[in-house]
PDB file of C-alpha atoms in Angstrom:
ATOM      1  CA  MET A  24       0.000   0.000   0.000  1.00 92.00           C
ATOM      2  CA  ASP A  25       1.282   3.487  -0.875  1.00 96.00           C
ATOM      3  CA  ASN A  26       1.542   5.987   1.988  1.00 97.00           C
ATOM      4  CA  ILE A  27       1.998   9.520   0.678  1.00 97.00           C
ATOM      5  CA  VAL A  28       2.572  12.578   2.858  1.00 97.00           C
ATOM      6  CA  ILE A  29       1.575  16.000   1.544  1.00 96.00           C
ATOM      7  CA  PHE A  30       2.822  18.873   3.653  1.00 92.00           C
ATOM      8  CA  GLY A  31       2.896  22.622   3.440  1.00 94.00           C
ATOM      9  CA  ALA A  32       1.856  25.683   5.367  1.00 94.00           C
ATOM     10  CA  PRO A  33      -1.811  26.341   6.142  1.00 91.00           C
ATOM     11  CA  GLY A  34      -3.474  27.426   2.900  1.00 92.00           C
ATOM     12  CA  SER A  35      -0.842  25.879   0.615  1.00 95.00           C
ATOM     13  CA  GLY A  36      -3.340  23.608  -1.140  1.00 94.00           C
ATOM     14  CA  LYS A  37      -2.831  20.282   0.639  1.00 93.00           C
ATOM     15  CA  GLY A  38      -6.532  19.463   0.521  1.00 89.00           C
ATOM     16  CA  THR A  39      -6.841  20.416  -3.138  1.00 93.00           C
ATOM     17  CA  TYR A  40      -3.866  18.283  -4.207  1.00 94.00           C
ATOM     18  CA  SER A  41      -4.991  15.428  -1.969  1.00 94.00           C
ATOM     19  CA  ALA A  42      -8.411  15.434  -3.617  1.00 94.00           C
ATOM     20  CA  ALA A  43      -6.807  15.247  -7.067  1.00 95.00           C
ATOM     21  CA  LEU A  44      -4.645  12.276  -6.033  1.00 94.00           C
ATOM     22  CA  VAL A  45      -7.611  10.542  -4.433  1.00 94.00           C
ATOM     23  CA  GLU A  46      -9.655  10.977  -7.605  1.00 95.00           C
ATOM     24  CA  HIS A  47      -6.853  10.009 -10.000  1.00 96.00           C
ATOM     25  CA  PHE A  48      -5.359   7.062  -8.089  1.00 94.00           C
ATOM     26  CA  GLY A  49      -8.215   5.963  -5.843  1.00 94.00           C
ATOM     27  CA  TYR A  50      -6.294   6.504  -2.606  1.00 96.00           C
ATOM     28  CA  ALA A  51      -7.885   6.997   0.788  1.00 96.00           C
ATOM     29  CA  HIS A  52      -7.463  10.446   2.338  1.00 95.00           C
ATOM     30  CA  ILE A  53      -6.588  11.305   5.921  1.00 94.00           C
ATOM     31  CA  SER A  54      -6.734  15.017   6.677  1.00 90.00           C
ATOM     32  CA  THR A  55      -5.833  15.783  10.262  1.00 83.00           C
ATOM     33  CA  GLY A  56      -7.690  19.078   9.958  1.00 77.00           C
ATOM     34  CA  ASP A  57     -10.880  17.382   8.753  1.00 83.00           C
ATOM     35  CA  VAL A  58     -10.643  14.707  11.443  1.00 83.00           C
ATOM     36  CA  LEU A  59     -10.098  17.337  14.137  1.00 82.00           C
ATOM     37  CA  ARG A  60     -12.949  19.530  12.871  1.00 81.00           C
ATOM     38  CA  GLY A  61     -15.178  16.442  12.889  1.00 82.00           C
ATOM     39  CA  GLU A  62     -14.249  15.786  16.521  1.00 81.00           C
ATOM     40  CA  ILE A  63     -14.989  19.435  17.359  1.00 88.00           C
ATOM     41  CA  LYS A  64     -18.346  19.319  15.589  1.00 90.00           C
ATOM     42  CA  ALA A  65     -19.242  16.097  17.436  1.00 89.00           C
ATOM     43  CA  ASP A  66     -18.226  17.865  20.681  1.00 92.00           C
ATOM     44  CA  THR A  67     -16.039  14.954  21.787  1.00 83.00           C
ATOM     45  CA  GLU A  68     -13.470  15.354  24.539  1.00 84.00           C
ATOM     46  CA  LEU A  69     -10.690  15.295  21.929  1.00 80.00           C
ATOM     47  CA  GLY A  70     -12.608  17.893  19.938  1.00 84.00           C
ATOM     48  CA  ARG A  71     -12.905  20.260  22.910  1.00 88.00           C
ATOM     49  CA  ILE A  72      -9.190  19.899  23.700  1.00 88.00           C
ATOM     50  CA  ALA A  73      -8.231  20.348  20.047  1.00 83.00           C
ATOM     51  CA  LYS A  74     -10.439  23.431  19.676  1.00 86.00           C
ATOM     52  CA  GLY A  75      -8.564  25.175  22.453  1.00 88.00           C
ATOM     53  CA  TYR A  76      -5.261  24.660  20.661  1.00 85.00           C
ATOM     54  CA  MET A  77      -6.626  25.496  17.210  1.00 78.00           C
ATOM     55  CA  ASP A  78      -8.277  28.721  18.404  1.00 83.00           C
ATOM     56  CA  GLN A  79      -4.857  29.849  19.644  1.00 83.00           C
ATOM     57  CA  GLY A  80      -3.178  28.919  16.332  1.00 74.00           C
ATOM     58  CA  GLN A  81      -1.152  26.183  18.052  1.00 79.00           C
ATOM     59  CA  LEU A  82      -0.448  22.615  16.987  1.00 73.00           C
ATOM     60  CA  ILE A  83      -2.364  19.815  18.695  1.00 79.00           C
ATOM     61  CA  PRO A  84      -0.145  17.714  21.021  1.00 85.00           C
ATOM     62  CA  ASP A  85       1.455  14.812  19.162  1.00 85.00           C
ATOM     63  CA  GLU A  86       0.089  12.035  21.363  1.00 85.00           C
ATOM     64  CA  LEU A  87      -3.516  13.108  20.663  1.00 82.00           C
ATOM     65  CA  ILE A  88      -2.964  13.294  16.922  1.00 84.00           C
ATOM     66  CA  ILE A  89      -1.067  10.009  16.709  1.00 87.00           C
ATOM     67  CA  ASP A  90      -3.693   8.018  18.611  1.00 80.00           C
ATOM     68  CA  MET A  91      -6.426   9.512  16.464  1.00 80.00           C
ATOM     69  CA  LEU A  92      -4.553   8.838  13.207  1.00 86.00           C
ATOM     70  CA  ALA A  93      -3.781   5.238  14.159  1.00 88.00           C
ATOM     71  CA  ASN A  94      -7.503   4.539  14.416  1.00 83.00           C
ATOM     72  CA  VAL A  95      -8.282   6.308  11.154  1.00 88.00           C
ATOM     73  CA  TYR A  96      -5.370   4.616   9.329  1.00 94.00           C
ATOM     74  CA  ASP A  97      -6.493   1.191  10.501  1.00 93.00           C
ATOM     75  CA  SER A  98      -9.969   1.895   9.123  1.00 91.00           C
ATOM     76  CA  LYS A  99      -8.396   2.366   5.654  1.00 93.00           C
ATOM     77  CA  LYS A 100      -6.960  -1.180   5.540  1.00 89.00           C
ATOM     78  CA  GLY A 101      -7.230  -2.679   2.088  1.00 89.00           C
ATOM     79  CA  SER A 102      -6.967   0.685   0.340  1.00 92.00           C
ATOM     80  CA  LYS A 103      -4.665   1.078  -2.643  1.00 93.00           C
ATOM     81  CA  GLY A 104      -2.930   3.833  -0.708  1.00 94.00           C
ATOM     82  CA  VAL A 105      -3.372   6.605   1.824  1.00 97.00           C
ATOM     83  CA  ILE A 106      -2.716  10.322   1.497  1.00 97.00           C
ATOM     84  CA  PHE A 107      -1.652  11.954   4.781  1.00 96.00           C
ATOM     85  CA  ASP A 108      -2.745  15.558   4.413  1.00 93.00           C
ATOM     86  CA  GLY A 109      -1.048  17.896   6.891  1.00 84.00           C
ATOM     87  CA  PHE A 110       0.642  15.247   8.989  1.00 89.00           C
ATOM     88  CA  PRO A 111       3.414  14.979  10.012  1.00 91.00           C
ATOM     89  CA  ARG A 112       4.371  18.573  10.784  1.00 85.00           C
ATOM     90  CA  THR A 113       7.264  18.026  13.189  1.00 86.00           C
ATOM     91  CA  ILE A 114      10.217  15.663  13.468  1.00 89.00           C
ATOM     92  CA  ALA A 115       8.560  13.940  16.431  1.00 90.00           C
ATOM     93  CA  GLN A 116       5.379  13.430  14.385  1.00 90.00           C
ATOM     94  CA  ALA A 117       7.409  12.095  11.441  1.00 93.00           C
ATOM     95  CA  GLU A 118       9.131   9.606  13.753  1.00 94.00           C
ATOM     96  CA  ALA A 119       5.766   8.609  15.244  1.00 93.00           C
ATOM     97  CA  LEU A 120       4.241   8.131  11.777  1.00 95.00           C
ATOM     98  CA  LYS A 121       7.195   6.001  10.722  1.00 95.00           C
ATOM     99  CA  ALA A 122       6.806   3.877  13.868  1.00 95.00           C
ATOM    100  CA  LEU A 123       3.042   3.588  13.318  1.00 94.00           C
ATOM    101  CA  LEU A 124       3.492   2.487   9.708  1.00 96.00           C
ATOM    102  CA  ASN A 125       6.412   0.150  10.491  1.00 97.00           C
ATOM    103  CA  SER A 126       4.365  -1.576  13.197  1.00 96.00           C
ATOM    104  CA  ARG A 127       1.893  -2.418  10.427  1.00 96.00           C
ATOM    105  CA  GLY A 128       4.564  -3.544   7.948  1.00 96.00           C
ATOM    106  CA  GLN A 129       4.329  -0.282   5.989  1.00 96.00           C
ATOM    107  CA  ASP A 130       6.487   2.783   5.319  1.00 96.00           C
ATOM    108  CA  VAL A 131       6.163   6.242   3.759  1.00 97.00           C
ATOM    109  CA  THR A 132       6.253   5.881  -0.029  1.00 96.00           C
ATOM    110  CA  ALA A 133       6.628   9.556  -0.964  1.00 96.00           C
ATOM    111  CA  MET A 134       6.563  13.053   0.503  1.00 95.00           C
ATOM    112  CA  ILE A 135       5.335  16.101  -1.389  1.00 95.00           C
ATOM    113  CA  GLU A 136       6.034  19.629  -0.116  1.00 94.00           C
ATOM    114  CA  LEU A 137       3.847  22.522  -1.256  1.00 96.00           C
ATOM    115  CA  ASP A 138       5.856  25.743  -0.997  1.00 96.00           C
ATOM    116  CA  VAL A 139       3.763  28.932  -1.281  1.00 97.00           C
ATOM    117  CA  PRO A 140       4.810  32.536  -0.456  1.00 97.00           C
ATOM    118  CA  GLU A 141       3.363  33.772   2.862  1.00 94.00           C
ATOM    119  CA  GLU A 142       1.551  36.726   1.268  1.00 95.00           C
ATOM    120  CA  GLU A 143      -0.337  34.284  -0.972  1.00 96.00           C
ATOM    121  CA  LEU A 144      -1.095  32.023   2.019  1.00 96.00           C
ATOM    122  CA  MET A 145      -2.566  34.970   3.938  1.00 95.00           C
ATOM    123  CA  ASP A 146      -4.759  35.964   0.969  1.00 94.00           C
ATOM    124  CA  ARG A 147      -5.978  32.395   0.441  1.00 94.00           C
ATOM    125  CA  LEU A 148      -6.780  31.798   4.106  1.00 93.00           C
ATOM    126  CA  LEU A 149      -8.616  35.102   4.559  1.00 93.00           C
ATOM    127  CA  LYS A 150     -10.723  34.331   1.476  1.00 93.00           C
ATOM    128  CA  ARG A 151     -11.364  30.792   2.740  1.00 90.00           C
ATOM    129  CA  GLY A 152     -12.431  32.211   6.091  1.00 88.00           C
ATOM    130  CA  GLN A 153     -14.903  34.547   4.395  1.00 89.00           C
ATOM    131  CA  LEU A 154     -16.368  31.708   2.323  1.00 89.00           C
ATOM    132  CA  SER A 155     -16.395  28.928   4.916  1.00 85.00           C
ATOM    133  CA  GLY A 156     -16.811  30.854   8.143  1.00 82.00           C
ATOM    134  CA  ARG A 157     -13.905  28.968   9.740  1.00 78.00           C
ATOM    135  CA  ALA A 158     -13.079  30.733  13.005  1.00 77.00           C
ATOM    136  CA  ASP A 159      -9.344  30.022  12.676  1.00 77.00           C
ATOM    137  CA  ASP A 160      -9.111  31.811   9.296  1.00 83.00           C
ATOM    138  CA  ASN A 161      -8.704  35.346  10.620  1.00 88.00           C
ATOM    139  CA  GLU A 162      -5.611  37.511  10.257  1.00 90.00           C
ATOM    140  CA  GLU A 163      -4.376  37.256  13.854  1.00 91.00           C
ATOM    141  CA  THR A 164      -4.732  33.472  14.071  1.00 90.00           C
ATOM    142  CA  ILE A 165      -3.321  32.948  10.560  1.00 91.00           C
ATOM    143  CA  LYS A 166      -0.184  34.895  11.496  1.00 92.00           C
ATOM    144  CA  LYS A 167       0.250  32.718  14.607  1.00 90.00           C
ATOM    145  CA  ARG A 168      -0.334  29.542  12.597  1.00 89.00           C
ATOM    146  CA  LEU A 169       2.307  30.557  10.044  1.00 93.00           C
ATOM    147  CA  VAL A 170       4.836  31.363  12.772  1.00 93.00           C
ATOM    148  CA  VAL A 171       4.187  27.986  14.416  1.00 88.00           C
ATOM    149  CA  TYR A 172       4.439  26.221  11.048  1.00 90.00           C
ATOM    150  CA  ASN A 173       7.737  27.939  10.174  1.00 92.00           C
ATOM    151  CA  GLU A 174       9.244  27.240  13.600  1.00 91.00           C
ATOM    152  CA  GLN A 175       8.156  23.618  13.953  1.00 86.00           C
ATOM    153  CA  THR A 176       7.847  22.121  10.472  1.00 85.00           C
TER     154      THR A 176
END
């Protein structure tokens, strides 16, 4: 099974490229952002914890993300491949993903980085916020998210 990681700053187009790969190759898609927003919408304990971090523009603690992704990954068994959209973001997360995959006899097949100028990212995210109503797509939070991304990814 192929395991492809797509990474880039918030607003770089990870979801758009993931969707194209899913459609073209028939891969499963794991978006940490979508999974987290689903947990928030369902008002689960993980969702409430995650919301606090996301509202501050911070990354969710690794152990929460890794446990969540292990469950989601296991539900994709039998897929032709999996696209990891937005994960890993840190060295610790990359090591955890490698360990997770290795424990299942798998490895990362490819990594794709989307590199977009920050001015373009800001424009995209502000427009997305206006269209989608996402609370974390406001100028102050976007700036924090980009700083965190640049420092930790």
